[in-house]
Amino acid sequence: MNIKGYVLTLLLCCLTLDLVHLIQTSETNKLQDHQVHVDPILIQVLWTTHDYDLHTIPTLQVVANPLLARQFSPIYKQIFASLKQLNAEYARYAVWFPYPKLAVAELDPPSGLFQCGNVGE
């Protein structure tokens, strides 16, 4: 097949796909037009009825940052006192990568010989 045949085949495929897309789009538009002209759904809320009690538990996540560090922050005592007053049943202290020296405890200074050489010991 020569180049003209390839181009003609490509154009016919594109035209076929466009027609299929247009047909599907027109059917979708008809369905949407029908849904727009239908009466709206009415929702009635009864605030006086009580179905069941909610059992929500307050939780808290504290992310490590310099204001929580005892060594550097003049307000860390007030911060932890305020956190204690919240009475959260599940509190999680998240130490993560923005402050790696707060997150990773280095027992020995790095020697440069091994990378993660003492993991699991």
PDB file of C-alpha atoms in Angstrom:
ATOM      1  CA  MET A   1       0.000   0.000   0.000  1.00  0.00           C
ATOM      2  CA  ASN A   2       1.367   3.386  -0.882  1.00  0.00           C
ATOM      3  CA  ILE A   3       1.392   6.521   1.252  1.00  0.00           C
ATOM      4  CA  LYS A   4      -1.920   7.756  -0.179  1.00  0.00           C
ATOM      5  CA  GLY A   5      -3.580   4.529   0.916  1.00  0.00           C
ATOM      6  CA  TYR A   6      -2.199   4.887   4.449  1.00  0.00           C
ATOM      7  CA  VAL A   7      -3.379   8.485   4.683  1.00  0.00           C
ATOM      8  CA  LEU A   8      -6.824   7.556   3.356  1.00  0.00           C
ATOM      9  CA  THR A   9      -7.101   4.693   5.863  1.00  0.00           C
ATOM     10  CA  LEU A  10      -6.061   7.007   8.690  1.00  0.00           C
ATOM     11  CA  LEU A  11      -8.602   9.643   7.678  1.00  0.00           C
ATOM     12  CA  LEU A  12     -11.397   7.068   7.459  1.00  0.00           C
ATOM     13  CA  CYS A  13     -10.514   5.730  10.928  1.00  0.00           C
ATOM     14  CA  CYS A  14     -10.506   9.235  12.394  1.00  0.00           C
ATOM     15  CA  LEU A  15     -13.816  10.055  10.725  1.00  0.00           C
ATOM     16  CA  THR A  16     -15.374   6.843  12.052  1.00  0.00           C
ATOM     17  CA  LEU A  17     -14.180   7.545  15.587  1.00  0.00           C
ATOM     18  CA  ASP A  18     -15.477  11.121  15.405  1.00  0.00           C
ATOM     19  CA  LEU A  19     -18.890   9.928  14.238  1.00  0.00           C
ATOM     20  CA  VAL A  20     -19.093   7.354  17.034  1.00  0.00           C
ATOM     21  CA  HIS A  21     -18.144  10.038  19.552  1.00  0.00           C
ATOM     22  CA  LEU A  22     -20.735  12.482  18.173  1.00  0.00           C
ATOM     23  CA  ILE A  23     -23.492   9.863  18.312  1.00  0.00           C
ATOM     24  CA  GLN A  24     -22.671   8.981  21.923  1.00  0.00           C
ATOM     25  CA  THR A  25     -22.467  12.660  22.864  1.00  0.00           C
ATOM     26  CA  SER A  26     -25.849  13.442  21.326  1.00  0.00           C
ATOM     27  CA  GLU A  27     -27.447  10.523  23.213  1.00  0.00           C
ATOM     28  CA  THR A  28     -25.900  11.752  26.461  1.00  0.00           C
ATOM     29  CA  ASN A  29     -27.179  15.276  25.801  1.00  0.00           C
ATOM     30  CA  LYS A  30     -30.690  13.933  25.232  1.00  0.00           C
ATOM     31  CA  LEU A  31     -30.577  12.083  28.566  1.00  0.00           C
ATOM     32  CA  GLN A  32     -29.275  15.175  30.357  1.00  0.00           C
ATOM     33  CA  ASP A  33     -31.950  17.383  28.779  1.00  0.00           C
ATOM     34  CA  HIS A  34     -34.603  14.944  29.961  1.00  0.00           C
ATOM     35  CA  GLN A  35     -33.182  14.966  33.490  1.00  0.00           C
ATOM     36  CA  VAL A  36     -33.077  18.770  33.592  1.00  0.00           C
ATOM     37  CA  HIS A  37     -36.770  19.090  32.780  1.00  0.00           C
ATOM     38  CA  VAL A  38     -37.917  16.526  35.371  1.00  0.00           C
ATOM     39  CA  ASP A  39     -39.352  17.784  38.664  1.00  0.00           C
ATOM     40  CA  PRO A  40     -36.654  18.361  41.301  1.00  0.00           C
ATOM     41  CA  ILE A  41     -36.193  15.883  44.125  1.00  0.00           C
ATOM     42  CA  LEU A  42     -37.556  17.161  47.403  1.00  0.00           C
ATOM     43  CA  ILE A  43     -35.617  16.346  50.550  1.00  0.00           C
ATOM     44  CA  GLN A  44     -37.253  16.791  53.917  1.00  0.00           C
ATOM     45  CA  VAL A  45     -35.120  16.918  57.057  1.00  0.00           C
ATOM     46  CA  LEU A  46     -36.729  16.221  60.419  1.00  0.00           C
ATOM     47  CA  TRP A  47     -34.450  17.656  63.071  1.00  0.00           C
ATOM     48  CA  THR A  48     -36.701  16.513  65.924  1.00  0.00           C
ATOM     49  CA  THR A  49     -36.314  12.778  65.292  1.00  0.00           C
ATOM     50  CA  HIS A  50     -33.467  10.777  66.828  1.00  0.00           C
ATOM     51  CA  ASP A  51     -32.380   7.601  65.036  1.00  0.00           C
ATOM     52  CA  TYR A  52     -29.213   6.561  66.877  1.00  0.00           C
ATOM     53  CA  ASP A  53     -26.370   7.878  69.012  1.00  0.00           C
ATOM     54  CA  LEU A  54     -23.107   8.777  67.361  1.00  0.00           C
ATOM     55  CA  HIS A  55     -19.972   7.246  68.830  1.00  0.00           C
ATOM     56  CA  THR A  56     -17.355   9.702  67.637  1.00  0.00           C
ATOM     57  CA  ILE A  57     -13.992   9.666  69.374  1.00  0.00           C
ATOM     58  CA  PRO A  58     -11.881  12.824  69.335  1.00  0.00           C
ATOM     59  CA  THR A  59      -8.395  12.247  67.973  1.00  0.00           C
ATOM     60  CA  LEU A  60      -5.377  14.434  67.492  1.00  0.00           C
ATOM     61  CA  GLN A  61      -2.213  14.402  65.424  1.00  0.00           C
ATOM     62  CA  VAL A  62       0.675  16.599  66.474  1.00  0.00           C
ATOM     63  CA  VAL A  63       3.344  17.103  63.838  1.00  0.00           C
ATOM     64  CA  ALA A  64       6.918  17.701  64.936  1.00  0.00           C
ATOM     65  CA  ASN A  65       8.184  21.230  64.504  1.00  0.00           C
ATOM     66  CA  PRO A  66      10.665  23.515  66.283  1.00  0.00           C
ATOM     67  CA  LEU A  67       7.955  25.101  68.473  1.00  0.00           C
ATOM     68  CA  LEU A  68       7.413  21.722  70.159  1.00  0.00           C
ATOM     69  CA  ALA A  69      11.097  21.152  70.947  1.00  0.00           C
ATOM     70  CA  ARG A  70      12.052  21.513  74.599  1.00  0.00           C
ATOM     71  CA  GLN A  71      15.525  22.722  73.718  1.00  0.00           C
ATOM     72  CA  PHE A  72      14.481  25.619  71.474  1.00  0.00           C
ATOM     73  CA  SER A  73      10.925  26.719  72.197  1.00  0.00           C
ATOM     74  CA  PRO A  74       9.963  29.081  75.004  1.00  0.00           C
ATOM     75  CA  ILE A  75       6.286  28.094  74.615  1.00  0.00           C
ATOM     76  CA  TYR A  76       6.471  24.285  74.489  1.00  0.00           C
ATOM     77  CA  LYS A  77       5.007  23.947  78.022  1.00  0.00           C
ATOM     78  CA  GLN A  78       1.938  25.997  77.095  1.00  0.00           C
ATOM     79  CA  ILE A  79       1.505  24.013  73.875  1.00  0.00           C
ATOM     80  CA  PHE A  80       1.529  20.642  75.628  1.00  0.00           C
ATOM     81  CA  ALA A  81      -0.713  21.956  78.428  1.00  0.00           C
ATOM     82  CA  SER A  82      -3.250  23.079  75.819  1.00  0.00           C
ATOM     83  CA  LEU A  83      -3.022  19.722  74.049  1.00  0.00           C
ATOM     84  CA  LYS A  84      -3.655  17.947  77.348  1.00  0.00           C
ATOM     85  CA  GLN A  85      -6.789  20.044  77.949  1.00  0.00           C
ATOM     86  CA  LEU A  86      -8.284  18.761  74.690  1.00  0.00           C
ATOM     87  CA  ASN A  87      -8.730  15.306  76.294  1.00  0.00           C
ATOM     88  CA  ALA A  88      -8.282  13.487  73.000  1.00  0.00           C
ATOM     89  CA  GLU A  89      -8.518   9.732  73.533  1.00  0.00           C
ATOM     90  CA  TYR A  90      -6.140   8.937  70.702  1.00  0.00           C
ATOM     91  CA  ALA A  91      -3.213  11.305  70.240  1.00  0.00           C
ATOM     92  CA  ARG A  92      -0.473  10.651  67.721  1.00  0.00           C
ATOM     93  CA  TYR A  93       2.859  12.425  67.585  1.00  0.00           C
ATOM     94  CA  ALA A  94       4.039  12.393  63.983  1.00  0.00           C
ATOM     95  CA  VAL A  95       7.694  13.022  63.315  1.00  0.00           C
ATOM     96  CA  TRP A  96       8.482  13.266  59.645  1.00  0.00           C
ATOM     97  CA  PHE A  97      10.903  14.470  57.009  1.00  0.00           C
ATOM     98  CA  PRO A  98      10.715  18.306  57.179  1.00  0.00           C
ATOM     99  CA  TYR A  99      12.675  18.089  60.433  1.00  0.00           C
ATOM    100  CA  PRO A 100      14.796  14.916  60.095  1.00  0.00           C
ATOM    101  CA  LYS A 101      16.890  15.597  63.189  1.00  0.00           C
ATOM    102  CA  LEU A 102      13.698  15.537  65.254  1.00  0.00           C
ATOM    103  CA  ALA A 103      12.493  12.368  63.549  1.00  0.00           C
ATOM    104  CA  VAL A 104      15.587  10.137  63.482  1.00  0.00           C
ATOM    105  CA  ALA A 105      17.500   9.331  66.637  1.00  0.00           C
ATOM    106  CA  GLU A 106      21.223   9.048  65.863  1.00  0.00           C
ATOM    107  CA  LEU A 107      22.895   6.972  68.553  1.00  0.00           C
ATOM    108  CA  ASP A 108      26.357   7.334  67.042  1.00  0.00           C
ATOM    109  CA  PRO A 109      27.706   9.987  64.689  1.00  0.00           C
ATOM    110  CA  PRO A 110      27.680   8.778  61.084  1.00  0.00           C
ATOM    111  CA  SER A 111      30.993   7.202  60.064  1.00  0.00           C
ATOM    112  CA  GLY A 112      30.437   7.425  56.317  1.00  0.00           C
ATOM    113  CA  LEU A 113      31.246   3.725  55.845  1.00  0.00           C
ATOM    114  CA  PHE A 114      27.724   2.323  55.840  1.00  0.00           C
ATOM    115  CA  GLN A 115      24.376   3.652  54.861  1.00  0.00           C
ATOM    116  CA  CYS A 116      21.766   2.290  57.285  1.00  0.00           C
ATOM    117  CA  GLY A 117      24.334  -0.258  58.451  1.00  0.00           C
ATOM    118  CA  ASN A 118      22.913  -0.757  61.943  1.00  0.00           C
ATOM    119  CA  VAL A 119      19.236  -1.201  61.030  1.00  0.00           C
ATOM    120  CA  GLY A 120      17.714  -4.047  63.015  1.00  0.00           C
ATOM    121  CA  GLU A 121      20.593  -4.445  65.476  1.00  0.00           C
TER     122      GLU A 121
END
